[in-house]
C-alpha atoms as an extended CHARMM CRD file, in Angstrom:
* protein
*
       159  EXT
         1         1  MET       CA             36.4340000000      132.6910000000      301.0880000000  PROA      1               0.0000000000
         2         2  LYS       CA             34.2660000000      131.7920000000      297.9330000000  PROA      2               0.0000000000
         3         3  SER       CA             37.2940000000      132.3060000000      295.4980000000  PROA      3               0.0000000000
         4         4  THR       CA             39.3830000000      129.9860000000      297.4070000000  PROA      4               0.0000000000
         5         5  GLY       CA             36.4090000000      127.1540000000      297.1090000000  PROA      5               0.0000000000
         6         6  THR       CA             35.7640000000      128.1780000000      293.5850000000  PROA      6               0.0000000000
         7         7  ALA       CA             39.8890000000      127.4760000000      292.9420000000  PROA      7               0.0000000000
         8         8  LEU       CA             39.7860000000      124.0690000000      294.7030000000  PROA      8               0.0000000000
         9         9  PHE       CA             36.6170000000      123.0180000000      292.9110000000  PROA      9               0.0000000000
        10        10  ALA       CA             38.4860000000      123.8710000000      289.4550000000  PROA      10              0.0000000000
        11        11  LEU       CA             41.6050000000      122.4390000000      290.8100000000  PROA      11              0.0000000000
        12        12  GLY       CA             39.7690000000      119.2590000000      291.3700000000  PROA      12              0.0000000000
        13        13  ILE       CA             38.1650000000      119.2950000000      287.9080000000  PROA      13              0.0000000000
        14        14  CYS       CA             41.4440000000      119.5360000000      286.5870000000  PROA      14              0.0000000000
        15        15  LEU       CA             42.9850000000      116.8380000000      288.5870000000  PROA      15              0.0000000000
        16        16  VAL       CA             40.1160000000      114.2650000000      287.6600000000  PROA      16              0.0000000000
        17        17  GLY       CA             40.2270000000      115.0790000000      284.2160000000  PROA      17              0.0000000000
        18        18  CYS       CA             44.0280000000      114.5490000000      283.5810000000  PROA      18              0.0000000000
        19        19  ARG       CA             43.7580000000      111.2270000000      284.9340000000  PROA      19              0.0000000000
        20        20  SER       CA             42.1030000000      109.9080000000      281.8190000000  PROA      20              0.0000000000
        21        21  MET       CA             42.0430000000      110.8210000000      278.2230000000  PROA      21              0.0000000000
        22        22  PRO       CA             39.8380000000      113.2100000000      276.6970000000  PROA      22              0.0000000000
        23        23  MET       CA             37.1070000000      111.3200000000      274.7130000000  PROA      23              0.0000000000
        24        24  GLU       CA             38.3250000000      112.4440000000      271.3630000000  PROA      24              0.0000000000
        25        25  ASP       CA             41.8140000000      111.3780000000      271.7560000000  PROA      25              0.0000000000
        26        26  PHE       CA             40.6270000000      107.8770000000      273.2820000000  PROA      26              0.0000000000
        27        27  SER       CA             38.1520000000      107.6950000000      270.3500000000  PROA      27              0.0000000000
        28        28  SER       CA             41.0430000000      107.8450000000      267.7970000000  PROA      28              0.0000000000
        29        29  LEU       CA             42.6660000000      104.8450000000      269.8120000000  PROA      29              0.0000000000
        30        30  GLN       CA             39.4340000000      102.9420000000      269.5240000000  PROA      30              0.0000000000
        31        31  ALA       CA             39.0660000000      103.7800000000      265.7380000000  PROA      31              0.0000000000
        32        32  ALA       CA             42.7640000000      102.2160000000      265.1440000000  PROA      32              0.0000000000
        33        33  SER       CA             41.1670000000       98.9520000000      266.4370000000  PROA      33              0.0000000000
        34        34  LYS       CA             38.4170000000       98.9180000000      263.8300000000  PROA      34              0.0000000000
        35        35  PRO       CA             40.3580000000       97.9770000000      260.7510000000  PROA      35              0.0000000000
        36        36  LEU       CA             42.3800000000       95.1440000000      262.4070000000  PROA      36              0.0000000000
        37        37  LEU       CA             39.1600000000       93.5920000000      263.9330000000  PROA      37              0.0000000000
        38        38  ALA       CA             37.5790000000       93.8190000000      260.4000000000  PROA      38              0.0000000000
        39        39  SER       CA             40.3440000000       92.0970000000      258.9180000000  PROA      39              0.0000000000
        40        40  ALA       CA             41.7730000000       89.7670000000      261.8600000000  PROA      40              0.0000000000
        41        41  CYS       CA             42.0140000000       86.0890000000      261.6420000000  PROA      41              0.0000000000
        42        42  LEU       CA             39.1020000000       85.5460000000      259.4770000000  PROA      42              0.0000000000
        43        43  ALA       CA             40.1890000000       82.5890000000      257.2800000000  PROA      43              0.0000000000
        44        44  SER       CA             43.4530000000       81.1170000000      258.8100000000  PROA      44              0.0000000000
        45        45  ALA       CA             43.3900000000       81.5270000000      262.3740000000  PROA      45              0.0000000000
        46        46  GLU       CA             44.0640000000       79.1210000000      265.2160000000  PROA      46              0.0000000000
        47        47  VAL       CA             40.9870000000       79.0470000000      267.5670000000  PROA      47              0.0000000000
        48        48  ALA       CA             40.8400000000       78.3380000000      271.2190000000  PROA      48              0.0000000000
        49        49  VAL       CA             37.8180000000       77.8210000000      272.8870000000  PROA      49              0.0000000000
        50        50  ASP       CA             36.8550000000       78.1030000000      276.7820000000  PROA      50              0.0000000000
        51        51  SER       CA             33.4110000000       77.3850000000      278.0730000000  PROA      51              0.0000000000
        52        52  ILE       CA             32.2070000000       79.7500000000      280.8820000000  PROA      52              0.0000000000
        53        53  SER       CA             29.0160000000       79.7170000000      282.9270000000  PROA      53              0.0000000000
        54        54  ASN       CA             26.8760000000       82.6780000000      282.1580000000  PROA      54              0.0000000000
        55        55  PRO       CA             26.6220000000       84.9450000000      285.1720000000  PROA      55              0.0000000000
        56        56  HSD       CA             22.9970000000       86.1360000000      284.4530000000  PROA      56              0.0000000000
        57        57  VAL       CA             21.3770000000       83.1010000000      283.0550000000  PROA      57              0.0000000000
        58        58  PRO       CA             21.4460000000       79.8280000000      285.1970000000  PROA      58              0.0000000000
        59        59  ASN       CA             22.6160000000       76.6530000000      283.3840000000  PROA      59              0.0000000000
        60        60  LEU       CA             23.8370000000       78.6490000000      280.3040000000  PROA      60              0.0000000000
        61        61  VAL       CA             27.3740000000       77.8350000000      279.2940000000  PROA      61              0.0000000000
        62        62  ASP       CA             28.9190000000       80.4850000000      276.9300000000  PROA      62              0.0000000000
        63        63  ARG       CA             32.0510000000       80.3530000000      275.3100000000  PROA      63              0.0000000000
        64        64  ILE       CA             35.1500000000       82.4570000000      274.8620000000  PROA      64              0.0000000000
        65        65  GLU       CA             36.6620000000       82.2150000000      271.6560000000  PROA      65              0.0000000000
        66        66  THR       CA             40.4660000000       83.2370000000      270.9580000000  PROA      66              0.0000000000
        67        67  ARG       CA             41.4490000000       83.8520000000      267.3520000000  PROA      67              0.0000000000
        68        68  THR       CA             45.1280000000       83.9190000000      266.6510000000  PROA      68              0.0000000000
        69        69  CYS       CA             47.0530000000       84.4590000000      263.6090000000  PROA      69              0.0000000000
        70        70  GLY       CA             49.9440000000       86.8420000000      262.2300000000  PROA      70              0.0000000000
        71        71  GLY       CA             50.6790000000       88.9330000000      265.2660000000  PROA      71              0.0000000000
        72        72  LEU       CA             47.0390000000       89.3280000000      266.1560000000  PROA      72              0.0000000000
        73        73  SER       CA             44.9330000000       87.7420000000      268.9630000000  PROA      73              0.0000000000
        74        74  VAL       CA             41.0790000000       88.6280000000      269.3510000000  PROA      74              0.0000000000
        75        75  LYS       CA             39.0950000000       87.3300000000      272.3610000000  PROA      75              0.0000000000
        76        76  THR       CA             35.4270000000       87.1900000000      271.9700000000  PROA      76              0.0000000000
        77        77  TYR       CA             32.3400000000       86.1530000000      274.3050000000  PROA      77              0.0000000000
        78        78  VAL       CA             29.7770000000       84.3620000000      272.5320000000  PROA      78              0.0000000000
        79        79  SER       CA             26.4910000000       83.7800000000      274.3140000000  PROA      79              0.0000000000
        80        80  THR       CA             23.1150000000       82.7640000000      272.7900000000  PROA      80              0.0000000000
        81        81  ALA       CA             21.4720000000       85.1210000000      275.6840000000  PROA      81              0.0000000000
        82        82  ALA       CA             23.6360000000       88.0310000000      274.3970000000  PROA      82              0.0000000000
        83        83  ALA       CA             22.1320000000       91.0430000000      272.1260000000  PROA      83              0.0000000000
        84        84  ASP       CA             24.4870000000       89.9180000000      269.6750000000  PROA      84              0.0000000000
        85        85  PRO       CA             24.6270000000       86.1580000000      269.5960000000  PROA      85              0.0000000000
        86        86  GLY       CA             27.7210000000       86.6930000000      266.9120000000  PROA      86              0.0000000000
        87        87  GLY       CA             29.8200000000       87.6220000000      269.9840000000  PROA      87              0.0000000000
        88        88  LEU       CA             31.1710000000       90.5630000000      272.0610000000  PROA      88              0.0000000000
        89        89  THR       CA             34.8930000000       91.4530000000      271.4320000000  PROA      89              0.0000000000
        90        90  MET       CA             36.6320000000       91.5890000000      274.6810000000  PROA      90              0.0000000000
        91        91  SER       CA             39.9900000000       92.1280000000      273.8850000000  PROA      91              0.0000000000
        92        92  LEU       CA             42.4360000000       92.6520000000      270.6750000000  PROA      92              0.0000000000
        93        93  GLN       CA             46.2910000000       92.1100000000      270.9570000000  PROA      93              0.0000000000
        94        94  VAL       CA             48.7290000000       93.0550000000      268.2060000000  PROA      94              0.0000000000
        95        95  THR       CA             52.3740000000       91.8390000000      268.7420000000  PROA      95              0.0000000000
        96        96  ARG       CA             53.8810000000       92.4290000000      265.0530000000  PROA      96              0.0000000000
        97        97  PRO       CA             53.8870000000       95.5780000000      263.0040000000  PROA      97              0.0000000000
        98        98  ASN       CA             50.7130000000       95.9910000000      260.8530000000  PROA      98              0.0000000000
        99        99  HSD       CA             49.9960000000       98.2720000000      257.8760000000  PROA      99              0.0000000000
       100       100  LEU       CA             46.5700000000       98.9310000000      259.0710000000  PROA      100             0.0000000000
       101       101  LEU       CA             47.6960000000      100.7510000000      262.3650000000  PROA      101             0.0000000000
       102       102  PRO       CA             48.7690000000      104.3410000000      262.2990000000  PROA      102             0.0000000000
       103       103  ARG       CA             52.4850000000      104.5020000000      262.0060000000  PROA      103             0.0000000000
       104       104  TYR       CA             52.8860000000      106.6510000000      265.0770000000  PROA      104             0.0000000000
       105       105  MET       CA             51.5400000000      103.7010000000      267.2100000000  PROA      105             0.0000000000
       106       106  ASP       CA             52.6930000000      100.7800000000      265.0320000000  PROA      106             0.0000000000
       107       107  ILE       CA             54.9750000000       97.9340000000      266.6810000000  PROA      107             0.0000000000
       108       108  GLY       CA             58.7190000000       99.0110000000      266.7150000000  PROA      108             0.0000000000
       109       109  GLN       CA             58.0750000000      102.6030000000      266.4630000000  PROA      109             0.0000000000
       110       110  SER       CA             59.5970000000      104.9290000000      269.1720000000  PROA      110             0.0000000000
       111       111  VAL       CA             57.3710000000      106.0100000000      272.0910000000  PROA      111             0.0000000000
       112       112  ALA       CA             57.8240000000      109.6140000000      271.7830000000  PROA      112             0.0000000000
       113       113  PRO       CA             55.5650000000      110.1720000000      268.7190000000  PROA      113             0.0000000000
       114       114  LEU       CA             52.9100000000      108.3830000000      270.6660000000  PROA      114             0.0000000000
       115       115  VAL       CA             52.7810000000      110.2200000000      273.3570000000  PROA      115             0.0000000000
       116       116  THR       CA             53.1960000000      113.5410000000      271.1430000000  PROA      116             0.0000000000
       117       117  LYS       CA             49.8080000000      112.3550000000      269.4200000000  PROA      117             0.0000000000
       118       118  LEU       CA             47.8730000000      111.0950000000      272.3960000000  PROA      118             0.0000000000
       119       119  GLY       CA             49.3210000000      112.8340000000      275.4440000000  PROA      119             0.0000000000
       120       120  GLU       CA             50.3100000000      111.4430000000      278.4230000000  PROA      120             0.0000000000
       121       121  PRO       CA             48.8720000000      108.0500000000      279.3960000000  PROA      121             0.0000000000
       122       122  SER       CA             46.7680000000      107.4680000000      282.4810000000  PROA      122             0.0000000000
       123       123  SER       CA             49.2000000000      105.2570000000      284.0820000000  PROA      123             0.0000000000
       124       124  ARG       CA             52.8530000000      104.3360000000      283.0130000000  PROA      124             0.0000000000
       125       125  THR       CA             55.3030000000      101.6950000000      284.1340000000  PROA      125             0.0000000000
       126       126  ASP       CA             58.8680000000      100.6600000000      282.7620000000  PROA      126             0.0000000000
       127       127  ASP       CA             57.3130000000       98.2870000000      280.4790000000  PROA      127             0.0000000000
       128       128  SER       CA             53.7290000000       99.5170000000      279.5530000000  PROA      128             0.0000000000
       129       129  MET       CA             51.4810000000      102.5310000000      279.1890000000  PROA      129             0.0000000000
       130       130  VAL       CA             47.9210000000      102.5630000000      279.6530000000  PROA      130             0.0000000000
       131       131  TYR       CA             45.3480000000      104.7620000000      278.1600000000  PROA      131             0.0000000000
       132       132  SER       CA             42.1690000000      104.7480000000      279.8200000000  PROA      132             0.0000000000
       133       133  ALA       CA             38.4940000000      105.7090000000      278.4300000000  PROA      133             0.0000000000
       134       134  PRO       CA             36.9880000000      108.6200000000      280.5550000000  PROA      134             0.0000000000
       135       135  GLU       CA             33.6640000000      107.0040000000      281.2310000000  PROA      135             0.0000000000
       136       136  SER       CA             34.0960000000      103.3780000000      280.9350000000  PROA      136             0.0000000000
       137       137  GLU       CA             36.5420000000      100.5470000000      281.5320000000  PROA      137             0.0000000000
       138       138  ASP       CA             37.6110000000      100.3580000000      278.1370000000  PROA      138             0.0000000000
       139       139  SER       CA             41.5620000000      100.8340000000      277.9080000000  PROA      139             0.0000000000
       140       140  VAL       CA             44.3930000000      100.4420000000      275.5690000000  PROA      140             0.0000000000
       141       141  THR       CA             47.5840000000       99.0300000000      277.0010000000  PROA      141             0.0000000000
       142       142  PHE       CA             51.2910000000       99.9970000000      274.9370000000  PROA      142             0.0000000000
       143       143  GLY       CA             53.8880000000       97.2700000000      275.9130000000  PROA      143             0.0000000000
       144       144  ILE       CA             57.1360000000       99.0180000000      275.8530000000  PROA      144             0.0000000000
       145       145  ALA       CA             60.6510000000       97.5570000000      275.7680000000  PROA      145             0.0000000000
       146       146  GLY       CA             63.1950000000      100.4600000000      275.8710000000  PROA      146             0.0000000000
       147       147  ASP       CA             61.6150000000      103.1260000000      274.0790000000  PROA      147             0.0000000000
       148       148  ARG       CA             60.0300000000      100.9240000000      271.5330000000  PROA      148             0.0000000000
       149       149  VAL       CA             56.2280000000      100.0080000000      271.0980000000  PROA      149             0.0000000000
       150       150  VAL       CA             56.4220000000       96.0170000000      271.4340000000  PROA      150             0.0000000000
       151       151  SER       CA             52.5120000000       95.1530000000      271.7480000000  PROA      151             0.0000000000
       152       152  ILE       CA             49.2960000000       96.7470000000      271.9860000000  PROA      152             0.0000000000
       153       153  ARG       CA             46.2090000000       95.5610000000      273.7830000000  PROA      153             0.0000000000
       154       154  TRP       CA             42.8230000000       96.8590000000      273.5550000000  PROA      154             0.0000000000
       155       155  ASP       CA             40.3160000000       95.6260000000      276.3600000000  PROA      155             0.0000000000
       156       156  TRP       CA             36.5800000000       96.0780000000      276.2840000000  PROA      156             0.0000000000
       157       157  PRO       CA             35.1930000000       94.6640000000      279.8060000000  PROA      157             0.0000000000
       158       158  VAL       CA             32.3320000000       92.3390000000      279.0060000000  PROA      158             0.0000000000
       159       159  ASP       CA             29.6540000000       91.9130000000      281.9320000000  PROA      159             0.0000000000
């Protein structure tokens, strides 16, 4: 009887662990965003600004800035009440090939090397594959057309 309980417990751990990526694999996905963010749309970006009420500070209006250029789009939450008043990155989207991306995940590449390198995604549909962080709401979504990567979107939810 005790061995049955142990086996069920082990199966439960496996099922929970199989639903999200191991931290080291998700870390490699996060690391791929760093050079893009460092170079993204610094000088020649189109900037759209939306005002939003701060959910934690009454009467404070924050802004969401979206910078777009050269197949990159970066969305940043900017608030004078935040620990980093320069802004918190909410998302990064890539829609064109970029030499700063690892080749196996670049736009236009086959999905097969991506899955070989990163393993099975947390969820998959005909037109997307989502890799989720094991202990947060962070995610990376690969847009797919046929068997090719057509977009990549990193999401970092901001509270």
